């Protein structure tokens, strides 16, 4: 089958629409993962075992099961108990929850690297728990974490084709739909690769810069 630039021009609007959905799912999923991961990390440090142990189990359970299975559960199983989620909502929750378990480990490592003396100094200054986290611990712990967190968010972007399994009209699903009704696969699938590379390559360049920039901060 010969490559047709005319066909590429015809399908670009549909592919671009799917690409925007991919970006939307990645951004929203990243926000969920960043916030929920920090919550998991803080709760796992709790002295109350009734809090830390269940959270630890949840984190390890989610990390130990495939993202695709989790997406199927959210979209196809939850309706059996009366919880119906829109495809994109289920996809964002699935991506965010799955990657929150990984970002929580990044947060936990960063928090553990804060010198013990900083905790003791905050206590001596009579800071509340919230003030200790807000003004002492997180400002020191977060900068060295940024490259690792960014790496997971890039990985999330490359996992968005899995959302096609729950009928989200993201980039891969749009390409499959085009291929199914035109019986031409080379152009849509190649363009999917081009779209992903167009984001992934600049992202990797930025990630390398962040590793140099924030890596130095972590060593100071």
Short mmCIF file of C-alpha atoms in Angstrom, two decimals:
data_model
loop_
_atom_site.label_atom_id
_atom_site.label_comp_id
_atom_site.label_asym_id
_atom_site.label_seq_id
_atom_site.Cartn_x
_atom_site.Cartn_y
_atom_site.Cartn_z
CA UNK A 1 0.00 0.00 0.00
CA UNK A 2 1.42 3.37 -1.02
CA UNK A 3 1.65 6.34 1.31
CA UNK A 4 -0.92 9.05 0.51
CA UNK A 5 -0.33 12.61 1.72
CA UNK A 6 -3.83 13.51 0.56
CA UNK A 7 -5.27 10.87 2.89
CA UNK A 8 -3.09 12.18 5.73
CA UNK A 9 -4.48 15.66 5.15
CA UNK A 10 -8.02 14.30 5.29
CA UNK A 11 -7.57 12.45 8.57
CA UNK A 12 -5.48 15.07 10.40
CA UNK A 13 -8.49 16.91 11.92
CA UNK A 14 -9.82 13.68 13.47
CA UNK A 15 -6.38 12.70 14.73
CA UNK A 16 -5.78 16.14 16.17
CA UNK A 17 -9.10 15.97 18.01
CA UNK A 18 -8.03 12.66 19.52
CA UNK A 19 -4.63 14.14 20.35
CA UNK A 20 -6.30 16.93 22.35
CA UNK A 21 -8.21 14.31 24.35
CA UNK A 22 -4.91 12.51 25.00
CA UNK A 23 -3.34 15.73 26.29
CA UNK A 24 -6.40 16.47 28.42
CA UNK A 25 -6.35 13.00 29.98
CA UNK A 26 -2.62 13.28 30.67
CA UNK A 27 -2.85 16.71 32.30
CA UNK A 28 -5.85 15.85 34.46
CA UNK A 29 -4.39 12.44 35.36
CA UNK A 30 -1.09 14.10 36.31
CA UNK A 31 -2.87 16.53 38.62
CA UNK A 32 -4.70 13.65 40.32
CA UNK A 33 -1.47 11.64 40.61
CA UNK A 34 0.52 14.58 42.01
CA UNK A 35 -2.03 15.46 44.69
CA UNK A 36 -3.16 11.96 45.62
CA UNK A 37 0.42 10.67 45.64
CA UNK A 38 1.39 13.31 48.21
CA UNK A 39 -1.63 12.39 50.34
CA UNK A 40 -0.65 8.71 50.20
CA UNK A 41 2.96 9.53 51.15
CA UNK A 42 1.94 11.64 54.15
CA UNK A 43 -0.64 9.14 55.39
CA UNK A 44 1.86 6.28 55.15
CA UNK A 45 4.09 8.20 57.58
CA UNK A 46 1.32 8.31 60.18
CA UNK A 47 2.12 6.82 63.57
CA UNK A 48 -1.41 5.41 63.61
CA UNK A 49 -1.19 1.92 62.11
CA UNK A 50 -4.92 1.96 61.38
CA UNK A 51 -4.09 4.65 58.82
CA UNK A 52 -0.59 3.80 57.59
CA UNK A 53 -1.09 0.06 57.04
CA UNK A 54 -4.32 0.22 54.98
CA UNK A 55 -2.83 3.01 52.85
CA UNK A 56 0.31 0.95 52.37
CA UNK A 57 -1.79 -2.04 51.29
CA UNK A 58 -3.79 0.08 48.83
CA UNK A 59 -0.62 1.52 47.30
CA UNK A 60 1.03 -1.87 46.87
CA UNK A 61 -2.17 -3.48 45.58
CA UNK A 62 -2.65 -0.84 42.88
CA UNK A 63 1.04 -0.95 41.92
CA UNK A 64 0.84 -4.73 41.65
CA UNK A 65 -2.09 -4.83 39.23
CA UNK A 66 -2.07 -3.74 35.56
CA UNK A 67 -3.47 -0.34 34.62
CA UNK A 68 -5.66 -1.97 31.96
CA UNK A 69 -7.36 -4.14 34.58
CA UNK A 70 -8.00 -1.08 36.73
CA UNK A 71 -9.52 0.79 33.79
CA UNK A 72 -11.81 -2.14 33.02
CA UNK A 73 -12.87 -2.28 36.67
CA UNK A 74 -13.69 1.44 36.80
CA UNK A 75 -15.62 1.49 33.53
CA UNK A 76 -17.20 -1.95 33.21
CA UNK A 77 -17.47 -3.34 36.77
CA UNK A 78 -18.52 -0.30 38.83
CA UNK A 79 -21.79 0.11 36.85
CA UNK A 80 -22.86 -3.25 38.31
CA UNK A 81 -22.95 -1.60 41.74
CA UNK A 82 -24.60 1.57 40.48
CA UNK A 83 -21.52 3.73 39.84
CA UNK A 84 -21.43 4.85 36.21
CA UNK A 85 -18.50 6.95 35.03
CA UNK A 86 -18.09 8.70 31.70
CA UNK A 87 -15.24 7.17 29.65
CA UNK A 88 -12.88 10.14 30.04
CA UNK A 89 -13.66 10.46 33.76
CA UNK A 90 -12.92 6.77 34.30
CA UNK A 91 -9.72 7.15 32.28
CA UNK A 92 -8.50 10.15 34.26
CA UNK A 93 -9.29 8.45 37.58
CA UNK A 94 -7.58 5.27 36.43
CA UNK A 95 -4.44 7.03 35.23
CA UNK A 96 -4.33 9.33 38.26
CA UNK A 97 -4.87 6.59 40.82
CA UNK A 98 -2.41 4.21 39.18
CA UNK A 99 0.39 6.74 38.94
CA UNK A 100 -0.39 8.22 42.37
CA UNK A 101 0.95 5.00 43.86
CA UNK A 102 4.25 5.53 42.06
CA UNK A 103 4.51 9.24 42.80
CA UNK A 104 3.78 8.48 46.46
CA UNK A 105 7.02 6.49 46.61
CA UNK A 106 8.89 9.41 45.04
CA UNK A 107 7.39 11.76 47.63
CA UNK A 108 8.20 9.34 50.43
CA UNK A 109 11.84 9.07 49.37
CA UNK A 110 12.15 12.83 49.10
CA UNK A 111 10.55 13.40 52.50
CA UNK A 112 12.80 10.79 54.11
CA UNK A 113 15.83 12.65 52.74
CA UNK A 114 14.99 15.78 54.72
CA UNK A 115 17.41 15.84 57.68
CA UNK A 116 15.93 14.84 61.01
CA UNK A 117 17.16 18.11 62.46
CA UNK A 118 14.67 20.02 60.29
CA UNK A 119 11.76 18.21 61.94
CA UNK A 120 13.20 18.88 65.37
CA UNK A 121 13.79 22.56 64.55
CA UNK A 122 10.17 22.94 63.42
CA UNK A 123 8.98 21.33 66.63
CA UNK A 124 11.24 23.59 68.69
CA UNK A 125 9.80 26.61 66.87
CA UNK A 126 6.34 25.43 68.00
CA UNK A 127 5.08 25.07 64.42
CA UNK A 128 1.88 23.17 63.82
CA UNK A 129 1.91 19.98 61.75
CA UNK A 130 0.53 21.87 58.75
CA UNK A 131 3.09 24.66 59.11
CA UNK A 132 5.90 22.11 59.40
CA UNK A 133 4.90 20.45 56.15
CA UNK A 134 4.10 23.71 54.35
CA UNK A 135 7.08 25.83 55.33
CA UNK A 136 9.85 23.42 56.32
CA UNK A 137 9.59 19.91 54.89
CA UNK A 138 8.00 20.20 51.44
CA UNK A 139 10.07 23.20 50.23
CA UNK A 140 13.19 21.11 50.86
CA UNK A 141 11.83 17.76 49.72
CA UNK A 142 10.04 18.73 46.50
CA UNK A 143 12.80 20.17 44.23
CA UNK A 144 14.90 16.96 44.03
CA UNK A 145 11.70 14.99 43.31
CA UNK A 146 10.69 17.01 40.24
CA UNK A 147 12.68 15.02 37.61
CA UNK A 148 11.31 11.68 38.88
CA UNK A 149 7.76 13.03 38.96
CA UNK A 150 8.12 14.45 35.44
CA UNK A 151 9.37 11.06 34.26
CA UNK A 152 6.20 9.37 35.52
CA UNK A 153 4.02 11.99 33.85
CA UNK A 154 5.77 11.33 30.52
CA UNK A 155 5.16 7.62 31.07
CA UNK A 156 1.49 8.37 31.74
CA UNK A 157 1.24 10.22 28.43
CA UNK A 158 2.58 7.16 26.60
CA UNK A 159 0.06 4.90 28.39
CA UNK A 160 -3.00 6.86 27.26
CA UNK A 161 -3.62 4.49 24.29
CA UNK A 162 -4.94 2.06 26.91
CA UNK A 163 -7.92 4.39 27.30
CA UNK A 164 -9.15 3.14 23.92
CA UNK A 165 -10.16 -0.04 25.78
CA UNK A 166 -12.84 1.93 27.64
CA UNK A 167 -14.04 3.80 24.53
CA UNK A 168 -12.24 7.10 25.19
CA UNK A 169 -11.82 8.80 21.81
CA UNK A 170 -8.16 9.60 22.34
CA UNK A 171 -5.52 9.59 19.63
CA UNK A 172 -5.10 5.83 19.29
CA UNK A 173 -8.83 5.16 19.25
CA UNK A 174 -9.34 7.78 16.55
CA UNK A 175 -6.59 6.18 14.47
CA UNK A 176 -8.12 2.71 14.91
CA UNK A 177 -11.54 4.01 13.89
CA UNK A 178 -10.10 5.60 10.76
CA UNK A 179 -8.20 2.42 9.88
CA UNK A 180 -11.28 0.24 10.44
CA UNK A 181 -13.52 2.11 8.04
CA UNK A 182 -10.91 2.98 5.41
CA UNK A 183 -8.82 -0.21 5.60
CA UNK A 184 -5.72 1.98 5.51
CA UNK A 185 -3.47 1.49 8.52
CA UNK A 186 -0.08 2.86 7.56
CA UNK A 187 -1.03 6.55 7.54
CA UNK A 188 -3.12 6.78 10.75
CA UNK A 189 -0.77 4.56 12.80
CA UNK A 190 2.31 6.40 11.52
CA UNK A 191 0.75 9.74 12.41
CA UNK A 192 -0.01 8.45 15.90
CA UNK A 193 3.70 7.78 16.30
CA UNK A 194 4.50 11.26 14.97
CA UNK A 195 2.13 12.91 17.45
CA UNK A 196 3.60 10.99 20.37
CA UNK A 197 7.17 11.75 19.30
CA UNK A 198 6.28 15.43 18.90
CA UNK A 199 5.50 15.53 22.63
CA UNK A 200 7.88 12.89 23.98
CA UNK A 201 11.13 14.21 22.47
CA UNK A 202 10.76 17.80 23.78
CA UNK A 203 9.58 16.35 27.11
CA UNK A 204 12.72 14.25 27.42
CA UNK A 205 14.88 17.31 26.66
CA UNK A 206 13.09 19.27 29.39
CA UNK A 207 13.40 16.29 31.75
CA UNK A 208 17.17 16.15 31.24
CA UNK A 209 17.39 19.87 32.00
CA UNK A 210 15.34 19.39 35.16
CA UNK A 211 17.60 16.54 36.26
CA UNK A 212 20.63 18.83 35.96
CA UNK A 213 18.91 21.84 37.53
CA UNK A 214 17.08 20.23 40.41
CA UNK A 215 19.66 17.48 40.92
CA UNK A 216 22.13 20.18 41.90
CA UNK A 217 19.61 21.66 44.32
CA UNK A 218 19.20 18.30 45.99
CA UNK A 219 22.96 18.01 46.47
CA UNK A 220 23.43 21.48 48.00
#
